[in-house]
PDB file of C-alpha atoms in Angstrom:
ATOM      1  CA  MET A   1      -3.076 -19.468  36.047  1.00 45.00           C
ATOM      2  CA  ALA A   2      -5.043 -16.942  34.115  1.00 46.00           C
ATOM      3  CA  LYS A   3      -8.482 -17.487  32.645  1.00 56.00           C
ATOM      4  CA  ILE A   4      -7.544 -17.992  29.030  1.00 64.00           C
ATOM      5  CA  LYS A   5      -9.298 -19.633  26.151  1.00 67.00           C
ATOM      6  CA  PRO A   6      -8.184 -23.255  25.740  1.00 78.00           C
ATOM      7  CA  ILE A   7      -6.186 -23.991  22.603  1.00 85.00           C
ATOM      8  CA  GLU A   8      -5.741 -27.645  21.727  1.00 89.00           C
ATOM      9  CA  ILE A   9      -3.845 -29.616  19.136  1.00 90.00           C
ATOM     10  CA  ALA A  10      -5.357 -32.899  18.006  1.00 88.00           C
ATOM     11  CA  PHE A  11      -2.186 -34.867  17.380  1.00 88.00           C
ATOM     12  CA  VAL A  12      -3.666 -38.346  17.085  1.00 85.00           C
ATOM     13  CA  GLY A  13      -4.400 -37.917  13.369  1.00 83.00           C
ATOM     14  CA  LEU A  14      -1.089 -36.302  12.503  1.00 88.00           C
ATOM     15  CA  LYS A  15       1.446 -38.305  10.548  1.00 92.00           C
ATOM     16  CA  PRO A  16       4.975 -38.602  11.966  1.00 93.00           C
ATOM     17  CA  GLY A  17       7.094 -35.645  10.912  1.00 94.00           C
ATOM     18  CA  LEU A  18       7.081 -31.872  11.122  1.00 96.00           C
ATOM     19  CA  HIS A  19       3.818 -29.909  11.466  1.00 95.00           C
ATOM     20  CA  GLU A  20       3.403 -26.149  11.711  1.00 96.00           C
ATOM     21  CA  PHE A  21       0.734 -24.225  13.630  1.00 95.00           C
ATOM     22  CA  THR A  22       0.404 -20.436  13.882  1.00 96.00           C
ATOM     23  CA  TYR A  23      -1.393 -18.339  16.465  1.00 94.00           C
ATOM     24  CA  ASP A  24      -2.100 -14.605  16.737  1.00 94.00           C
ATOM     25  CA  ILE A  25      -2.086 -13.530  20.366  1.00 92.00           C
ATOM     26  CA  LYS A  26      -3.811 -10.242  21.212  1.00 91.00           C
ATOM     27  CA  ASP A  27      -4.671  -8.514  24.505  1.00 87.00           C
ATOM     28  CA  SER A  28      -7.965 -10.402  24.675  1.00 85.00           C
ATOM     29  CA  PHE A  29      -5.979 -13.639  25.163  1.00 87.00           C
ATOM     30  CA  PHE A  30      -4.767 -12.446  28.578  1.00 82.00           C
ATOM     31  CA  ASP A  31      -6.920 -12.342  31.693  1.00 74.00           C
ATOM     32  CA  GLU A  32      -8.059  -8.766  32.301  1.00 70.00           C
ATOM     33  CA  GLU A  33      -8.224  -9.322  36.086  1.00 67.00           C
ATOM     34  CA  ILE A  34      -4.526 -10.061  36.432  1.00 75.00           C
ATOM     35  CA  PRO A  35      -2.319  -6.960  36.323  1.00 78.00           C
ATOM     36  CA  ARG A  36       0.393  -7.039  33.693  1.00 84.00           C
ATOM     37  CA  ASP A  37       3.257  -4.806  32.658  1.00 85.00           C
ATOM     38  CA  PHE A  38       2.239  -4.402  29.030  1.00 90.00           C
ATOM     39  CA  ALA A  39      -0.686  -3.462  26.790  1.00 90.00           C
ATOM     40  CA  ASN A  40      -1.593  -3.618  23.093  1.00 92.00           C
ATOM     41  CA  CYS A  41       0.121  -6.951  22.686  1.00 92.00           C
ATOM     42  CA  SER A  42       0.260  -8.262  19.158  1.00 94.00           C
ATOM     43  CA  ALA A  43       2.267 -11.469  19.234  1.00 95.00           C
ATOM     44  CA  ASN A  44       2.610 -14.119  16.575  1.00 96.00           C
ATOM     45  CA  VAL A  45       3.494 -17.648  17.578  1.00 96.00           C
ATOM     46  CA  LYS A  46       4.722 -20.306  15.217  1.00 97.00           C
ATOM     47  CA  LEU A  47       4.671 -23.772  16.721  1.00 96.00           C
ATOM     48  CA  LEU A  48       6.722 -26.440  14.990  1.00 97.00           C
ATOM     49  CA  LEU A  49       5.628 -29.851  16.197  1.00 95.00           C
ATOM     50  CA  ASP A  50       7.861 -32.744  15.221  1.00 96.00           C
ATOM     51  CA  LYS A  51       5.883 -35.921  15.838  1.00 94.00           C
ATOM     52  CA  LYS A  52       7.906 -39.004  16.665  1.00 92.00           C
ATOM     53  CA  THR A  53       6.718 -42.464  17.779  1.00 87.00           C
ATOM     54  CA  ASN A  54       6.342 -41.863  21.533  1.00 87.00           C
ATOM     55  CA  PHE A  55       7.283 -38.231  21.902  1.00 92.00           C
ATOM     56  CA  PHE A  56       6.980 -34.807  20.301  1.00 95.00           C
ATOM     57  CA  LEU A  57       9.531 -32.056  19.862  1.00 96.00           C
ATOM     58  CA  LEU A  58       7.915 -28.634  20.122  1.00 96.00           C
ATOM     59  CA  LYS A  59       9.512 -25.343  19.138  1.00 97.00           C
ATOM     60  CA  PHE A  60       7.650 -22.113  19.861  1.00 97.00           C
ATOM     61  CA  GLU A  61       8.857 -19.048  17.914  1.00 97.00           C
ATOM     62  CA  ILE A  62       7.411 -15.777  19.165  1.00 97.00           C
ATOM     63  CA  TRP A  63       7.610 -12.331  17.593  1.00 96.00           C
ATOM     64  CA  GLY A  64       5.504  -9.197  17.656  1.00 96.00           C
ATOM     65  CA  LYS A  65       5.100  -5.967  19.607  1.00 96.00           C
ATOM     66  CA  ALA A  66       3.766  -4.792  22.959  1.00 95.00           C
ATOM     67  CA  ASP A  67       3.494  -1.435  24.719  1.00 95.00           C
ATOM     68  CA  VAL A  68       5.411  -1.216  27.996  1.00 95.00           C
ATOM     69  CA  SER A  69       6.293   1.595  30.401  1.00 94.00           C
ATOM     70  CA  CYS A  70       9.781   3.028  30.685  1.00 93.00           C
ATOM     71  CA  ASP A  71      11.322   1.887  33.964  1.00 92.00           C
ATOM     72  CA  ARG A  72      12.724   5.368  34.577  1.00 89.00           C
ATOM     73  CA  CYS A  73      10.082   7.897  33.484  1.00 91.00           C
ATOM     74  CA  ASN A  74       6.957   5.802  32.772  1.00 91.00           C
ATOM     75  CA  ASN A  75       6.721   6.844  29.090  1.00 92.00           C
ATOM     76  CA  ILE A  76       4.904   4.346  26.911  1.00 93.00           C
ATOM     77  CA  LEU A  77       7.306   2.447  24.648  1.00 93.00           C
ATOM     78  CA  THR A  78       6.536  -0.051  21.923  1.00 94.00           C
ATOM     79  CA  LYS A  79       8.944  -2.970  22.255  1.00 94.00           C
ATOM     80  CA  ASP A  80       9.632  -5.831  19.892  1.00 94.00           C
ATOM     81  CA  LEU A  81       8.964  -9.316  21.135  1.00 94.00           C
ATOM     82  CA  TRP A  82      11.124 -12.182  20.052  1.00 93.00           C
ATOM     83  CA  ASP A  83      12.034 -15.479  21.655  1.00 95.00           C
ATOM     84  CA  GLU A  84      12.205 -19.224  21.084  1.00 96.00           C
ATOM     85  CA  PHE A  85      11.225 -21.995  23.453  1.00 96.00           C
ATOM     86  CA  LYS A  86      11.748 -25.701  22.993  1.00 96.00           C
ATOM     87  CA  MET A  87       9.937 -28.512  24.746  1.00 95.00           C
ATOM     88  CA  VAL A  88       9.804 -32.282  24.680  1.00 95.00           C
ATOM     89  CA  MET A  89       6.444 -33.942  25.234  1.00 95.00           C
ATOM     90  CA  LYS A  90       6.636 -37.653  26.030  1.00 94.00           C
ATOM     91  CA  MET A  91       3.825 -40.182  25.993  1.00 91.00           C
ATOM     92  CA  VAL A  92       3.849 -42.453  29.075  1.00 92.00           C
ATOM     93  CA  ASP A  93       1.489 -44.618  31.114  1.00 91.00           C
ATOM     94  CA  ASN A  94       1.651 -42.499  34.296  1.00 91.00           C
ATOM     95  CA  PRO A  95       1.942 -38.828  33.231  1.00 90.00           C
ATOM     96  CA  ASP A  96       0.855 -37.237  36.530  1.00 89.00           C
ATOM     97  CA  GLU A  97       3.527 -39.053  38.498  1.00 91.00           C
ATOM     98  CA  MET A  98       6.181 -38.355  35.871  1.00 88.00           C
ATOM     99  CA  ASN A  99       5.323 -34.634  35.699  1.00 89.00           C
ATOM    100  CA  GLU A 100       5.633 -34.371  39.495  1.00 90.00           C
ATOM    101  CA  GLN A 101       9.065 -36.019  39.446  1.00 89.00           C
ATOM    102  CA  GLU A 102      10.417 -34.177  36.400  1.00 88.00           C
ATOM    103  CA  GLU A 103      12.858 -31.401  37.287  1.00 88.00           C
ATOM    104  CA  ASP A 104      13.290 -30.074  33.756  1.00 88.00           C
ATOM    105  CA  ALA A 105      10.563 -27.541  32.914  1.00 87.00           C
ATOM    106  CA  ASP A 106      11.094 -28.234  29.209  1.00 91.00           C
ATOM    107  CA  VAL A 107       9.878 -31.832  29.475  1.00 93.00           C
ATOM    108  CA  PHE A 108       6.183 -32.636  29.799  1.00 94.00           C
ATOM    109  CA  TYR A 109       4.440 -36.001  29.989  1.00 94.00           C
ATOM    110  CA  ILE A 110       1.015 -36.954  28.634  1.00 93.00           C
ATOM    111  CA  ALA A 111      -0.894 -40.235  28.728  1.00 92.00           C
ATOM    112  CA  LYS A 112      -0.520 -42.634  25.821  1.00 90.00           C
ATOM    113  CA  SER A 113      -4.302 -42.676  25.609  1.00 90.00           C
ATOM    114  CA  GLU A 114      -4.510 -38.890  24.966  1.00 90.00           C
ATOM    115  CA  SER A 115      -5.463 -37.587  21.559  1.00 90.00           C
ATOM    116  CA  HIS A 116      -5.229 -33.823  22.241  1.00 90.00           C
ATOM    117  CA  VAL A 117      -2.806 -31.578  24.052  1.00 91.00           C
ATOM    118  CA  GLU A 118      -3.800 -28.210  25.480  1.00 91.00           C
ATOM    119  CA  ILE A 119      -1.133 -25.564  24.774  1.00 92.00           C
ATOM    120  CA  SER A 120      -2.800 -22.308  25.856  1.00 90.00           C
ATOM    121  CA  ASP A 121      -0.889 -22.191  29.172  1.00 89.00           C
ATOM    122  CA  TRP A 122       2.401 -22.577  27.306  1.00 92.00           C
ATOM    123  CA  LEU A 123       1.424 -19.846  24.833  1.00 92.00           C
ATOM    124  CA  TYR A 124       0.528 -17.560  27.728  1.00 90.00           C
ATOM    125  CA  GLU A 125       3.777 -18.267  29.552  1.00 91.00           C
ATOM    126  CA  PHE A 126       6.036 -17.973  26.516  1.00 93.00           C
ATOM    127  CA  VAL A 127       4.521 -14.681  25.328  1.00 92.00           C
ATOM    128  CA  MET A 128       4.918 -13.279  28.845  1.00 90.00           C
ATOM    129  CA  LEU A 129       8.555 -14.417  28.923  1.00 92.00           C
ATOM    130  CA  SER A 130       9.283 -12.823  25.533  1.00 93.00           C
ATOM    131  CA  ILE A 131       8.516  -9.322  26.839  1.00 91.00           C
ATOM    132  CA  PRO A 132      11.782  -7.518  27.682  1.00 89.00           C
ATOM    133  CA  MET A 133      12.623  -7.288  31.378  1.00 89.00           C
ATOM    134  CA  GLN A 134      14.282  -3.871  31.188  1.00 90.00           C
ATOM    135  CA  ASN A 135      12.529  -1.050  29.355  1.00 91.00           C
ATOM    136  CA  LEU A 136      14.215   2.319  28.936  1.00 91.00           C
ATOM    137  CA  CYS A 137      13.585   5.184  26.540  1.00 89.00           C
ATOM    138  CA  GLY A 138      17.161   5.187  25.306  1.00 85.00           C
ATOM    139  CA  ASN A 139      19.319   8.087  24.125  1.00 85.00           C
ATOM    140  CA  ASP A 140      19.333  10.371  21.106  1.00 85.00           C
ATOM    141  CA  VAL A 141      22.343  10.735  18.763  1.00 89.00           C
ATOM    142  CA  GLN A 142      24.012  13.232  21.132  1.00 89.00           C
ATOM    143  CA  GLY A 143      23.715  10.780  24.033  1.00 84.00           C
ATOM    144  CA  LYS A 144      20.951  12.709  25.790  1.00 85.00           C
ATOM    145  CA  THR A 145      18.207  10.591  27.348  1.00 83.00           C
ATOM    146  CA  LEU A 146      14.830  10.486  25.616  1.00 87.00           C
ATOM    147  CA  CYS A 147      13.054  10.057  28.960  1.00 89.00           C
ATOM    148  CA  ASN A 148      10.422  12.554  30.056  1.00 88.00           C
ATOM    149  CA  THR A 149      12.533  15.492  31.316  1.00 87.00           C
ATOM    150  CA  ASP A 150       9.895  16.659  33.835  1.00 91.00           C
ATOM    151  CA  VAL A 151       9.870  13.252  35.525  1.00 88.00           C
ATOM    152  CA  ILE A 152      13.685  12.988  35.513  1.00 85.00           C
ATOM    153  CA  ASN A 153      13.983  16.496  37.029  1.00 88.00           C
ATOM    154  CA  ARG A 154      11.502  15.628  39.780  1.00 88.00           C
ATOM    155  CA  LEU A 155      13.368  12.411  40.542  1.00 84.00           C
ATOM    156  CA  ASN A 156      16.667  14.309  40.705  1.00 85.00           C
ATOM    157  CA  ASN A 157      15.127  16.898  43.053  1.00 86.00           C
ATOM    158  CA  MET A 158      13.968  14.137  45.375  1.00 84.00           C
ATOM    159  CA  ARG A 159      17.462  12.615  45.526  1.00 79.00           C
ATOM    160  CA  ILE A 160      19.096  13.059  48.923  1.00 71.00           C
ATOM    161  CA  GLU A 161      22.608  14.396  48.645  1.00 66.00           C
ATOM    162  CA  PRO A 162      25.254  12.789  50.894  1.00 62.00           C
ATOM    163  CA  GLU A 163      25.719  15.937  53.023  1.00 58.00           C
ATOM    164  CA  GLU A 164      21.934  16.166  53.518  1.00 51.00           C
ATOM    165  CA  LYS A 165      21.705  12.692  54.985  1.00 55.00           C
ATOM    166  CA  GLN A 166      20.999  12.729  58.661  1.00 59.00           C
ATOM    167  CA  GLU A 167      23.825  11.323  60.688  1.00 61.00           C
ATOM    168  CA  ASN A 168      22.816   8.416  62.871  1.00 64.00           C
ATOM    169  CA  SER A 169      23.856   9.131  66.451  1.00 68.00           C
ATOM    170  CA  ILE A 170      24.366   5.443  67.172  1.00 72.00           C
ATOM    171  CA  TRP A 171      27.625   5.449  65.169  1.00 70.00           C
ATOM    172  CA  LYS A 172      28.831   8.913  66.204  1.00 71.00           C
ATOM    173  CA  GLY A 173      31.561   7.888  68.673  1.00 72.00           C
ATOM    174  CA  LEU A 174      33.017   5.092  66.539  1.00 74.00           C
ATOM    175  CA  GLU A 175      35.168   7.340  64.277  1.00 72.00           C
ATOM    176  CA  LYS A 176      37.856   7.572  66.967  1.00 73.00           C
ATOM    177  CA  PHE A 177      38.412   3.794  66.798  1.00 75.00           C
ATOM    178  CA  LYS A 178      38.837   3.819  63.006  1.00 72.00           C
ATOM    179  CA  ASP A 179      42.630   4.503  63.039  1.00 67.00           C
ATOM    180  CA  ASN A 180      43.487   2.093  65.893  1.00 61.00           C
TER     181      ASN A 180
END
């Protein structure tokens, strides 16, 4: 995982019920050594922690903006971030064993003796997951693409037309068997 600043919640002093935490995530939160598909990230995270007797319900709400590259022409686009993630954190006697056996990624176990939970890895992961997978420039009102026309023209010029494809001599004699 990335080298990120640890963010902890001291839950031992919290009363049962709903608690709200907010975090502003900027580019400095992410490890500069790991390549990423975005820049100028400005994400806001609202964490709603519902403390129960032996477990916690966590809801991460993420919104903000990040600059990404168009998948077609490499123009820089500013995209909105928005997503929600829910988790259940249970307090048990043997958390390491339970975490290894758990198949649901939305369930996490901590020791009953713990007083803090570190959430920076979850913040990192959830902000990364809130960035759109597909990024395109879009179209104007006439339906014409807003992509960089020079790049699109170069890509079209590099396209091999079907008649320009070289015929593979391995298959050359097989056409005569097609109708039989």
